[in-house]
Structure formats: structure tokens, C-alpha cells
Amino acid sequence: MKFKFNYFPFTPRREQDRFLSDARTAINNGEILIAQAPTGLGKTSASLAPAVEYALHNRKKVFFATSKNSQHKMAIKTLRLIKEKFNLDLKVISLVGKQHLCPLITKKVRNFNAFCDVRRDSCKYHNNHKNQTNRAIKEIFDTPLQAEDVKQICMEYGACAHEVLTSIVKYADVVVCDYNHIFQPSIRELVLKGMELKDIILIVDEAHNLPQRARDLLSDRINANVIKGAIEEAKVLEYDRLEGTLTNILLFLRELVTDLDEDDEKYVDKEAFIQEIERITTQKLDDFIEMLHDVGIDVLNLGREFSYIERMAEFLNRWESSNGQFCRYIRDLELCCISLDPGILTQDVFSKVYSGILMSATLTPVHMYTELLGLPERTIEKEYRSPFPRENQFIVVTPDVTTRYVKRSDEMYQKYTDKIVGVVNVTRGNSAVFFPSYEFMNRVFEGLNGQVKKRILMEQPSMTKEEKEDLLNEINGDNSVLLLGVMGGSLSEGIDLSGNLLHSVIIVGIPLIPPNLEVKSLVDYYENKFNRGWDYGYYYPAMNKILQSAGRCIRSESDKAAIILMDERITWDKYRRCLPVGFYGLRLVDPSGSIDKFFEHHFG
Ligand code: SF4
């Protein structure tokens, strides 16, 4: 039975209205909408409102899945507004990873599930949750809350927030959750507890992240340090035989790489590897894994937060169960088991959910995501235009430079330096430059230092959340900063640079990954499956990183910024067609002159 309600809490703008209407139609028809929708369109409200409209009156639940906890905030804020504005009895929960809800830890624990498993029986929060859930539930459902608020409430009741939340999913109308909660089968089972996918409207936010995340969920890798850690644990526990076995496994790994130079890699055959492990351990792999699990628990019972032996068990289990399309290889004593096909996890989910919306500002080309994720026939592909005034952004390509390896030279680095200095020094406000690699960034940095009239801040590899926040604080309130980062790195995605903090963003080169074994395997696999090997496995992922970085500067209708794409290849057809509609009509200029006019016009 279909009902017509309107729970959209704003007056929709033109392009947003299109999205809203498409979302309503898809949900009413039980279809999957996959939408390339630019920043500023208001995707969160335009997807949640029609989903809530339908779910509340048709006995469905909405799952709003995100790749990062930080995306929960906007969804919860929107749901609160919908609930209040339309006076709805709308029950919402925000479900994050168990680790983030556990009051027993203050810092990240590497294998949290194992940590929780060995403590659960004696955990007072666990033992309390059944008695306290009913008391906590009223507060949790009273108004949509962020996960940290729920954690606080549950702590006050002395209950485990994760257990409280997973036990009340069945009463919720909307569950804001992580991708893992819906795409990782064992976690999904725990969360849904008997509910069926056919009763779910699934919204996937920032869906460009889903193919990689699904592959990551299926993939695993260990290195020599894990095995060395496992040997040390066996020694502490005085399991001499196991210590000897693990030492022999480490020797076997070393033998595997004896014919390789540094950074070289080679494929490892799944069955041959299992046979060798069984020869070394003199038992079936399953039995060895089970034994490692048991010993891993002994290690955790010593009070350690992490067990290398348990980690080895997890890896070997993944290796053994990795059926289908995987790339298994070794490099620098790191053994990798990498999934090539995200559809293994996603196809089943999308074929079973009642309806779905996948959305992102960088789903280009939309059809690639439809294919990679194995979306069903009832999928509707849509692309929307940016709601921001075109004159607020100035997008140009600088065609006489390139980061192609064959063209890299002192002269080319100098050319880049000169062009970056030219743009940065005429930018009235902060600038950012994103490079294809740390190596390239460091090389250009040498030349920039002393020439730009701005304070230079540089991204470091693997920055923590706190370090990123510190950096953001430094940019905030300053109007003369040059931020240097790497595409696909810590700063090009996932930090909030809203408030027109950047007035120019320069993209240096194209961040193509050198075609290593993993990339080659992806290309071969996608070529066989979709006849689009190089596009899907090589070019488009690199172009997506460009779009993510370029999207850092224009976050609202009033933001004004210049985006300069510095590489001749952007003008080549195979790269140009990877850009969304907003990038069509690119101008080719040497920007230092024309960009000045843009800033003169907008910033006086
Ligand atoms: S049961 Fe809950 S509170 Fe206890 S260790 Fe596990 S996650 Fe933490």
C-alpha cells in the first residue's frame, strides 16, 4: 500500500527537487536509485525524507549507511528536524563500531572483537545491559541522538551501549550505521537479528567509497612483524612446539621472497601455500587455525589488548575462505590476499533490499558503480547538476605540464613550481595544492619554499584525527596559508574545509597507481567481466581522487574558488570523459593571468 506524505523539511531548490522526486519515485516503485549528485545539493535530506515518508507508513525500516562516523552527524541532525517539524513518532538510532561505544577502552584496540570476547563474561556493562535496556530505550528514542550521546546515557545506566543498540534495532524506524553493519554478513546478521533485507530501504552515503570498502572487507594482509609477534607470544606462553612451527612459517615466507628485489612482488598460489603450511604444521589448515584461535585467547587472557597469534588465525582463515576472484601475492615479506570483486558482498544486498539510494558527488561514471557493485536490473542511474552558480567557480586546465614518469625532469619540476607560485601568489585567501605522491610533493616543496607569499602547511602520511584537526584550526582564521597534500591522502577527503576556507585548489598531475600486481589483476578481471579493464581498474579510480581533492573548496552556494588542473592529460579524451558534467567546458589557459581577474572580480 502506498501513501503520499511529504516530510521534506525545507523548500526544495530546483535541482534538489529533481533528486527528491526521483528518490520518491524509486522508493515507491521499489527501485534502486544511483545518483551522482554534487556537493550542496542537499542529498541527505532529499534521500532521508522520502525514505521516512514511505517507511513509516509501509512497515519498512530505513538504513542510512555511511563510510565514516563523521557522516552520522548530518543524518541525525536532519532526522531530528524531520521528527520535530512534522511531529512524528520517529525512532532513530546511530550505530557505530562496537569499539567506539565501549567504555572500557580509551584508545584504539587493534582486534577489538577478540578483546571484547575474552572480557564479556566479566564485563559489568555486558552483565547489566538486559536490565537496563528498557530504561535507556526511552531516552534513546526520545530524540535522534549521536552515538556518543547514547554511549553516555548507557554508561550512566551501567550498560554496554553496543548491546543496548543492537538489541533495539528492531524497534527503530531509521538506523544510521556504518557500511560494515549492512555489507559484512556476520555483522549484518547480528544487527538484523531475523529482520529481512526485503523490509529495508537502504541509503548509501558517499557511495563512491563502497566498492573499495567492500573489497577491503574481503581482503587481508599480514607481514613478518605479525609472525614475529606471534613467535614472541608462543615463547611467553612456553608453547615450544608452536614457537618452532611459527618460526618455520616465517622462514617459508623468507624463502618465498629470496628471488625478489626490494619492492618486487610475485603471485602466491592459494593451494600451494596451504599445502606448505600443512606440511610445516603437520596438520590440516582448519585444525591449525582453530589451535591458533585457542592460543590467541590464552594471550588475551594474560591481559594483553591484542594477540598476534589471533591475528595470524584471522589471516589464515581469510586465505582459506577466499574463494572467487582474489589476487594473492607477496611483497617485502607482506603476504596479501586482496579481493577484486566488491559485488561479492554488495550484489546480494541490493538484490534483496526493498529499495535503495546510492549517492555521492563523485560517482563518475555512474554506470561503472552500477556494474562494480552488481546492482540489479531495477536500478535507475541519474546525474544532477551543481546547484552553485557557475560564475563562482573558475575551472581551468594547464596543458603544458605533466607528471608522467617519462616526462619527469628537473625542468618539469621547475615548471610546476613556477606555475604553482604564480597561482598561489595571486590567490586572495588560502590555497591548497594536491600532488600525486609524497615524493612529488616533497620535490616541489623545495622550490616553493621562499617563493610563495603564504605560510606553508604540509600533510604528513597517516595523520591522526587530532593532527588533522590541529591543521584545520591553523587554516581556520588565517587568510594566507598554502596547504600541501596528496590526492587520496589524509586531507583530500574526510576533513571539513567548509566556510570558503580555500580560494584556490591546484591539482598536480593524475594520481595513477603504478601498475603493480594488484592493479594488473583488477584490470584483467574487469576486462573479462565488463570489457572495461583499464577504465575501471586504473583510470577512473585516479580521476575519482582528483574529484575528491578538487571538491574541497566549494562547499556552499556562496563559496567562490578557482580549481586548476595541472596536467596535459586532462585534455585527453580518456581522462576528460571521467569528469562529471560540472567540469565540461573546461578552459585551457595558463592560469596566472586569468585567475587574477577571477579574484579581482570576486574578492576585489
Ligand atoms: S561487552 Fe560492551 S562494554 Fe563490555 S567489553 Fe564488550 S563492548 Fe565493551
XYZ file of C-alpha atoms and ligand atoms in Angstrom:
612
model
C 0.000 0.000 0.000
C 1.426 3.390 -0.964
C 0.872 6.606 0.978
C 1.551 10.148 -0.076
C 3.166 12.216 2.646
C 5.667 14.992 2.464
C 8.259 15.053 5.226
C 10.797 17.136 3.372
C 11.720 19.818 5.909
C 12.771 22.592 3.504
C 11.546 24.303 0.371
C 13.370 22.282 -2.281
C 15.586 24.117 -4.728
C 15.379 23.268 -8.428
C 17.982 20.512 -8.823
C 17.284 19.239 -5.328
C 13.616 18.939 -6.260
C 14.604 16.669 -9.169
C 16.593 14.463 -6.813
C 13.773 14.419 -4.261
C 11.234 13.473 -6.872
C 13.486 10.726 -8.318
C 14.087 9.366 -4.820
C 10.331 9.298 -4.100
C 9.619 7.514 -7.362
C 12.383 4.951 -6.802
C 11.208 4.211 -3.271
C 7.552 3.999 -4.240
C 8.437 1.610 -7.065
C 10.868 -0.475 -5.023
C 13.773 0.516 -7.261
C 17.432 1.333 -6.696
C 18.449 4.911 -7.482
C 22.149 5.544 -8.030
C 22.802 9.267 -8.107
C 25.809 11.362 -8.958
C 24.737 14.492 -7.083
C 27.157 17.367 -6.475
C 28.077 18.875 -3.128
C 25.499 21.355 -1.878
C 22.517 19.634 -3.446
C 21.166 18.608 -0.037
C 21.320 14.867 -0.670
C 20.927 13.841 2.962
C 17.522 15.458 3.445
C 16.362 14.680 -0.112
C 17.033 10.972 0.419
C 16.005 10.602 4.063
C 12.676 12.451 3.796
C 11.120 10.217 1.091
C 12.539 7.112 2.762
C 10.945 8.075 6.086
C 7.683 9.016 4.327
C 7.463 5.537 2.867
C 8.919 3.515 5.739
C 6.649 4.892 8.453
C 3.513 4.027 6.519
C 4.561 0.774 4.868
C 6.227 -1.193 7.685
C 9.742 -0.708 6.362
C 12.957 0.391 8.049
C 15.465 2.869 6.718
C 19.177 2.076 6.964
C 21.393 5.071 6.232
C 24.874 3.601 5.760
C 27.993 5.751 5.830
C 31.682 5.070 5.350
C 32.699 7.287 8.276
C 31.214 8.034 11.685
C 31.560 11.759 10.981
C 28.822 11.448 8.321
C 26.321 10.396 11.017
C 26.096 13.942 12.344
C 24.360 15.388 9.292
C 21.936 12.454 9.048
C 20.985 12.653 12.724
C 20.557 16.426 12.511
C 18.255 16.023 9.503
C 16.213 13.289 11.171
C 15.806 15.407 14.279
C 14.487 18.226 12.130
C 12.064 15.923 10.290
C 10.812 14.447 13.553
C 10.282 17.832 15.190
C 8.866 19.661 12.202
C 6.262 17.020 11.401
C 5.762 15.900 14.989
C 6.482 12.288 14.087
C 6.872 9.276 16.305
C 10.173 8.554 14.592
C 12.608 6.226 16.341
C 16.202 6.653 15.271
C 19.469 5.074 16.343
C 23.025 5.828 15.345
C 25.060 2.649 15.293
C 28.836 2.907 15.156
C 31.534 0.256 15.568
C 31.496 -1.589 18.887
C 34.915 -0.223 19.728
C 33.630 3.384 19.646
C 30.866 2.536 22.105
C 32.903 0.566 24.625
C 33.578 2.403 27.892
C 36.457 0.056 28.765
C 38.914 1.489 26.289
C 40.414 4.912 25.876
C 42.458 4.268 22.738
C 42.099 2.176 19.609
C 42.499 -1.574 20.117
C 43.689 -3.472 17.056
C 41.497 -6.554 17.267
C 38.638 -5.252 19.327
C 36.296 -8.194 18.794
C 38.795 -10.565 20.374
C 39.360 -8.024 23.178
C 35.622 -7.902 23.893
C 35.156 -11.679 23.562
C 37.552 -12.520 26.362
C 36.196 -9.827 28.683
C 32.488 -10.114 28.023
C 31.654 -12.624 30.761
C 33.198 -10.474 33.437
C 32.192 -7.138 31.889
C 29.794 -5.282 34.206
C 28.346 -3.303 31.287
C 27.547 -6.530 29.455
C 26.023 -8.162 32.504
C 23.876 -5.126 33.131
C 22.523 -4.405 29.693
C 19.459 -6.666 29.824
C 18.155 -4.988 32.992
C 18.942 -1.502 31.831
C 17.880 -1.579 28.172
C 14.264 -0.738 28.922
C 15.281 2.279 30.969
C 17.741 3.524 28.340
C 15.427 2.933 25.385
C 13.042 5.753 26.254
C 15.817 8.320 26.330
C 17.424 6.947 23.172
C 14.212 7.090 21.166
C 13.039 10.394 22.594
C 15.038 12.391 20.055
C 17.571 11.291 17.406
C 20.938 11.189 19.178
C 24.542 10.928 18.115
C 26.290 7.694 19.074
C 28.476 9.398 21.681
C 25.350 10.708 23.457
C 23.910 7.189 23.522
C 27.200 5.890 24.888
C 26.974 8.461 27.668
C 23.370 7.551 28.519
C 24.206 3.846 28.596
C 27.242 4.444 30.783
C 25.020 6.252 33.261
C 22.795 3.183 33.344
C 25.878 0.962 33.571
C 25.009 -0.832 30.320
C 27.014 -1.703 27.212
C 25.852 0.796 24.548
C 26.606 -1.585 21.703
C 24.492 -4.324 23.195
C 21.676 -1.910 24.026
C 21.686 -0.502 20.495
C 21.857 -3.848 18.688
C 19.023 -5.146 20.848
C 16.727 -2.227 19.923
C 17.381 -2.096 16.160
C 14.136 -3.995 15.689
C 12.149 -1.129 17.240
C 13.874 1.646 15.275
C 12.421 3.253 12.147
C 15.762 4.598 10.979
C 19.202 3.145 11.670
C 22.158 5.353 10.811
C 25.047 2.920 10.592
C 28.386 2.049 9.078
C 28.759 0.180 5.770
C 30.007 -2.806 7.799
C 26.685 -3.161 9.586
C 24.937 -3.924 6.342
C 27.575 -5.312 3.964
C 29.626 -7.539 6.287
C 27.452 -10.688 6.501
C 28.342 -11.738 10.058
C 27.815 -8.219 11.442
C 24.597 -7.817 9.437
C 23.233 -10.996 10.944
C 23.945 -9.654 14.414
C 22.324 -6.291 13.645
C 19.260 -7.516 11.757
C 18.581 -10.433 14.112
C 15.929 -12.077 11.983
C 14.744 -8.944 10.154
C 14.851 -9.312 6.406
C 16.546 -7.176 3.786
C 13.301 -7.027 1.822
C 11.910 -4.789 4.579
C 14.741 -2.293 4.331
C 15.167 0.929 2.377
C 18.927 1.255 2.146
C 20.587 4.637 1.614
C 24.326 4.542 0.950
C 26.007 7.875 1.545
C 29.304 8.768 -0.180
C 28.747 5.631 -2.239
C 31.936 6.131 -4.254
C 33.650 4.559 -1.221
C 31.587 1.387 -1.338
C 33.473 -0.670 -3.984
C 36.798 -0.229 -2.206
C 35.279 -0.778 1.245
C 33.542 -3.960 0.113
C 36.832 -5.222 -1.319
C 38.632 -4.283 1.916
C 36.107 -6.244 3.951
C 37.022 -9.325 1.949
C 40.776 -8.690 1.850
C 43.554 -9.192 4.341
C 47.332 -8.961 4.621
C 49.975 -9.834 7.204
C 53.654 -9.098 7.379
C 56.697 -10.593 9.068
C 56.146 -8.441 12.174
C 52.873 -10.234 12.879
C 54.601 -13.615 12.691
C 57.482 -12.376 14.836
C 54.927 -11.100 17.371
C 53.217 -14.498 17.305
C 56.567 -16.251 17.927
C 57.173 -13.987 20.913
C 53.712 -14.778 22.331
C 54.304 -18.531 21.956
C 57.595 -18.075 23.803
C 55.911 -16.183 26.665
C 53.324 -18.947 26.978
C 56.098 -21.560 26.704
C 54.399 -23.296 23.792
C 57.711 -24.552 22.387
C 56.277 -26.603 19.562
C 54.140 -23.730 18.322
C 57.124 -21.395 18.580
C 59.087 -23.750 16.303
C 56.204 -24.039 13.838
C 55.753 -20.269 13.611
C 59.489 -19.821 13.120
C 59.329 -22.256 10.201
C 56.406 -20.327 8.693
C 58.490 -17.153 8.882
C 61.378 -18.968 7.159
C 58.967 -20.141 4.472
C 57.904 -16.534 3.828
C 61.552 -15.505 3.584
C 62.165 -18.293 1.064
C 59.247 -17.041 -0.989
C 60.922 -13.668 -1.488
C 64.552 -14.789 -1.914
C 64.364 -14.299 -5.672
C 62.786 -10.829 -5.363
C 64.476 -7.440 -5.208
C 63.200 -4.814 -2.796
C 59.654 -3.688 -3.709
C 59.312 -6.543 -6.203
C 56.287 -8.755 -5.803
C 55.062 -12.100 -7.029
C 51.844 -14.090 -7.077
C 51.369 -16.806 -4.457
C 49.185 -19.755 -5.348
C 46.393 -20.321 -2.836
C 46.519 -24.122 -2.751
C 50.321 -24.414 -2.892
C 50.538 -22.056 0.096
C 48.007 -24.095 2.084
C 49.870 -27.325 1.270
C 53.143 -25.856 2.507
C 51.548 -24.601 5.748
C 50.039 -28.051 6.292
C 53.441 -29.652 5.660
C 55.118 -27.312 8.175
C 52.425 -27.705 10.828
C 51.802 -31.411 10.104
C 48.074 -30.819 10.420
C 45.112 -29.679 8.346
C 44.900 -25.911 7.980
C 41.492 -25.808 9.700
C 42.901 -27.556 12.760
C 45.910 -25.262 12.853
C 43.651 -22.177 12.653
C 41.484 -23.485 15.469
C 44.536 -24.120 17.613
C 45.795 -20.577 16.914
C 42.413 -19.163 17.972
C 42.592 -21.054 21.271
C 46.134 -19.896 21.970
C 45.161 -16.345 20.961
C 42.554 -16.385 23.724
C 45.240 -17.519 26.181
C 47.292 -14.496 25.131
C 44.371 -12.109 25.637
C 43.693 -13.703 28.995
C 47.158 -12.580 30.037
C 45.640 -9.082 29.980
C 47.053 -8.069 26.601
C 44.792 -5.990 24.370
C 45.954 -7.659 21.167
C 47.200 -11.087 20.115
C 49.435 -11.640 17.092
C 48.576 -15.329 17.191
C 44.881 -14.489 16.955
C 45.717 -12.134 14.092
C 47.503 -14.952 12.241
C 44.487 -17.193 12.726
C 42.281 -14.480 11.253
C 44.525 -14.088 8.209
C 44.848 -17.818 7.512
C 41.103 -18.153 7.837
C 40.624 -15.390 5.263
C 43.188 -17.008 2.955
C 41.448 -20.354 3.150
C 37.947 -18.963 2.625
C 38.916 -16.544 -0.159
C 37.040 -18.216 -2.949
C 36.291 -16.407 -6.172
C 38.291 -13.538 -7.537
C 41.302 -12.693 -5.401
C 44.823 -11.507 -6.048
C 47.268 -13.284 -3.721
C 50.808 -12.007 -3.713
C 53.854 -11.321 -1.566
C 55.987 -8.175 -1.416
C 58.688 -7.288 1.119
C 57.582 -10.115 3.440
C 53.994 -8.904 3.332
C 51.543 -11.575 2.255
C 48.391 -10.174 0.650
C 45.031 -11.693 -0.146
C 43.112 -8.978 -1.992
C 39.554 -9.207 -3.243
C 38.943 -7.991 -6.790
C 35.171 -8.066 -6.787
C 33.140 -5.795 -4.472
C 29.981 -7.327 -5.929
C 30.593 -10.477 -3.862
C 29.279 -8.549 -0.850
C 27.069 -5.895 -2.406
C 25.153 -7.708 -5.150
C 23.229 -9.891 -2.755
C 22.270 -6.954 -0.517
C 20.984 -4.735 -3.328
C 19.094 -7.560 -4.953
C 17.224 -8.203 -1.699
C 16.536 -4.771 -0.173
C 13.115 -3.303 -0.799
C 14.605 -0.158 -2.309
C 17.895 1.713 -2.247
C 19.574 5.027 -2.912
C 23.304 5.261 -3.568
C 24.582 8.814 -3.719
C 27.790 10.776 -3.926
C 29.242 13.878 -5.540
C 31.851 11.719 -7.255
C 30.098 8.710 -8.763
C 31.571 9.226 -12.191
C 30.732 7.420 -14.361
C 27.592 6.236 -12.638
C 27.341 3.100 -14.747
C 30.739 1.880 -13.539
C 29.418 1.802 -9.972
C 26.277 0.011 -11.128
C 28.450 -2.671 -12.693
C 31.089 -2.941 -9.977
C 28.511 -3.232 -7.212
C 26.381 -5.679 -9.193
C 23.238 -3.542 -8.897
C 20.059 -5.249 -10.088
C 18.062 -4.505 -13.230
C 15.610 -2.305 -11.324
C 18.395 0.297 -10.958
C 17.898 3.867 -12.181
C 21.054 5.878 -12.941
C 20.885 9.668 -12.574
C 23.250 12.596 -12.708
C 22.472 16.036 -11.260
C 23.952 19.455 -11.855
C 25.678 21.531 -9.231
C 23.282 23.948 -7.535
C 26.050 26.511 -7.168
C 26.324 29.485 -9.533
C 28.740 28.628 -12.335
C 30.411 32.004 -12.068
C 31.502 31.180 -8.507
C 33.983 28.637 -9.752
C 36.773 29.003 -12.211
C 37.969 25.670 -13.568
C 40.916 25.564 -15.921
C 43.457 23.114 -17.246
C 47.101 23.978 -17.606
C 48.064 21.846 -20.583
C 51.824 22.304 -20.867
C 52.862 20.313 -17.784
C 52.546 16.660 -16.829
C 53.609 14.283 -14.067
C 54.045 11.360 -16.479
C 57.148 9.396 -15.477
C 58.707 9.674 -18.916
C 58.447 13.466 -18.792
C 59.681 13.984 -15.229
C 62.824 16.094 -15.149
C 64.338 18.986 -13.211
C 62.859 21.239 -15.847
C 59.351 19.814 -15.350
C 59.533 20.170 -11.549
C 60.633 23.767 -12.055
C 57.754 24.399 -14.437
C 55.301 23.096 -11.853
C 56.909 25.208 -9.151
C 56.650 28.365 -11.262
C 53.024 27.748 -12.173
C 52.018 26.955 -8.591
C 53.791 30.074 -7.315
C 52.010 32.111 -9.998
C 48.568 30.928 -8.875
C 49.185 30.922 -5.131
C 50.589 34.436 -5.075
C 47.580 35.933 -6.852
C 45.042 33.959 -4.792
C 43.307 36.259 -2.343
C 42.953 33.815 0.509
C 44.162 30.308 1.287
C 45.290 27.861 -1.386
C 45.773 24.112 -1.475
C 47.889 22.025 -3.806
C 47.280 18.290 -4.097
C 50.024 16.093 -5.556
C 50.030 12.559 -6.970
C 52.534 11.344 -4.322
C 54.517 12.429 -1.263
C 57.678 12.141 -3.329
C 56.389 14.620 -5.900
C 55.117 16.933 -3.159
C 58.480 16.998 -1.378
C 60.280 17.683 -4.617
C 58.101 20.673 -5.495
C 58.091 21.903 -1.893
C 61.843 22.548 -2.110
C 61.204 25.018 -4.918
C 58.128 26.634 -3.369
C 59.764 27.422 -0.077
C 60.700 31.083 -0.026
C 58.863 31.898 -3.247
C 55.246 31.830 -2.126
C 53.928 34.658 -0.012
C 51.956 32.301 2.208
C 52.613 30.152 5.250
C 53.088 26.556 4.064
C 51.386 23.706 5.930
C 52.135 20.177 4.788
C 50.244 16.931 5.135
C 52.143 14.039 6.697
C 51.403 10.389 5.831
C 48.762 8.697 8.063
C 47.787 11.735 10.124
C 45.650 11.082 13.181
C 42.248 12.690 13.638
C 43.745 15.083 16.210
C 46.591 16.086 13.891
C 44.100 16.813 11.114
C 42.003 18.898 13.485
C 45.094 20.874 14.545
C 45.882 21.546 10.913
C 42.320 22.619 10.256
C 42.464 25.005 13.207
C 45.611 26.527 11.754
C 43.853 27.202 8.443
C 40.735 28.483 10.146
C 41.129 32.114 10.969
C 44.122 32.564 8.669
C 43.806 34.017 5.221
C 47.281 33.357 3.980
C 48.005 29.647 4.122
C 49.247 27.283 1.444
C 48.229 23.728 2.227
C 50.172 20.927 0.526
C 48.626 17.469 0.414
C 48.475 14.250 -1.547
C 45.478 13.030 -3.539
C 43.905 10.088 -1.756
C 45.811 11.117 1.411
C 44.592 12.319 4.797
C 43.458 15.772 3.680
C 41.989 15.258 0.232
C 38.896 13.583 1.702
C 37.142 13.478 5.033
C 38.105 16.843 6.504
C 35.663 19.675 6.625
C 37.010 22.676 4.755
C 33.636 24.412 4.634
C 33.267 28.179 5.065
C 35.168 29.024 1.876
C 38.461 28.271 3.623
C 40.185 27.659 0.292
C 40.071 30.128 -2.579
C 42.167 28.062 -4.959
C 42.869 24.361 -5.310
C 45.605 23.170 -7.632
C 45.639 19.562 -8.765
C 49.089 18.447 -9.833
C 49.086 15.516 -12.256
C 46.936 12.397 -12.191
C 47.392 10.014 -9.235
C 47.651 6.816 -11.257
C 48.963 3.904 -9.214
C 51.976 2.207 -10.821
C 50.521 -0.943 -12.395
C 51.504 -3.420 -9.672
C 50.175 -6.981 -9.414
C 47.001 -5.858 -7.688
C 46.219 -3.256 -10.355
C 47.069 -5.700 -13.152
C 44.799 -8.322 -11.625
C 41.991 -5.768 -11.295
C 42.430 -4.653 -14.888
C 42.365 -8.269 -16.139
C 39.360 -9.133 -14.025
C 37.335 -6.061 -15.049
C 38.332 -6.565 -18.667
C 36.961 -10.106 -18.581
C 33.851 -9.189 -16.677
C 32.930 -5.751 -18.056
C 35.202 -5.258 -21.029
C 36.419 -2.062 -19.284
C 39.612 -3.258 -17.566
C 41.809 -0.150 -17.759
C 38.932 2.273 -17.210
C 37.526 0.566 -14.123
C 40.766 -0.706 -12.650
C 43.133 2.142 -13.449
C 41.897 5.452 -14.903
C 38.614 6.070 -13.088
C 39.927 5.412 -9.553
C 42.667 8.002 -10.189
C 40.197 10.523 -11.582
C 37.956 9.972 -8.568
C 40.822 11.066 -6.321
C 41.128 14.243 -8.398
C 37.433 14.978 -7.999
C 37.605 14.420 -4.251
C 40.520 16.828 -3.918
C 39.020 19.412 -6.263
C 35.772 19.261 -4.304
C 37.484 20.556 -1.154
C 36.971 24.233 -1.977
C 33.336 24.779 -2.989
C 31.096 23.544 -0.184
C 28.225 26.039 -0.284
C 26.312 28.354 -2.584
C 28.282 31.423 -1.563
C 31.760 29.825 -1.828
C 33.964 31.065 -4.641
C 37.135 29.351 -5.729
C 39.423 28.508 -8.604
C 40.299 24.918 -9.483
C 43.375 24.477 -11.625
C 44.079 21.060 -13.097
C 47.752 20.978 -13.975
C 48.379 18.160 -16.416
C 48.084 17.957 -20.180
C 46.375 14.550 -19.948
C 43.201 16.114 -18.534
C 42.523 17.327 -22.069
C 42.853 13.800 -23.477
C 39.575 12.136 -24.172
C 40.112 9.077 -21.966
C 40.628 11.283 -18.890
C 38.271 14.102 -19.789
C 35.308 11.739 -20.091
C 35.848 10.672 -16.453
C 34.844 14.152 -15.293
C 31.260 14.917 -14.215
C 29.022 17.407 -16.033
C 30.174 20.314 -13.878
C 33.639 20.009 -15.386
C 32.543 20.094 -19.014
C 33.563 23.140 -20.977
C 36.970 23.259 -19.328
C 39.019 26.206 -20.375
C 42.628 25.766 -21.373
C 44.728 28.580 -20.088
C 47.915 29.455 -18.429
C 46.088 30.478 -15.276
C 48.321 33.056 -13.658
C 46.869 35.899 -15.747
C 43.209 34.942 -15.981
C 42.913 33.737 -12.397
C 43.885 37.219 -11.250
C 40.794 38.590 -12.990
C 38.622 35.980 -11.265
C 39.884 37.054 -7.842
C 39.679 40.714 -8.751
C 36.040 40.214 -9.700
C 35.035 38.227 -6.606
C 37.289 39.450 -3.852
C 38.117 42.965 -5.055
S 30.580 -6.116 26.331
Fe 30.440 -3.964 25.708
S 31.324 -2.787 27.371
Fe 31.967 -4.927 27.651
S 33.938 -5.098 26.618
Fe 32.403 -5.658 25.115
S 31.898 -3.744 24.041
Fe 32.981 -3.195 25.920
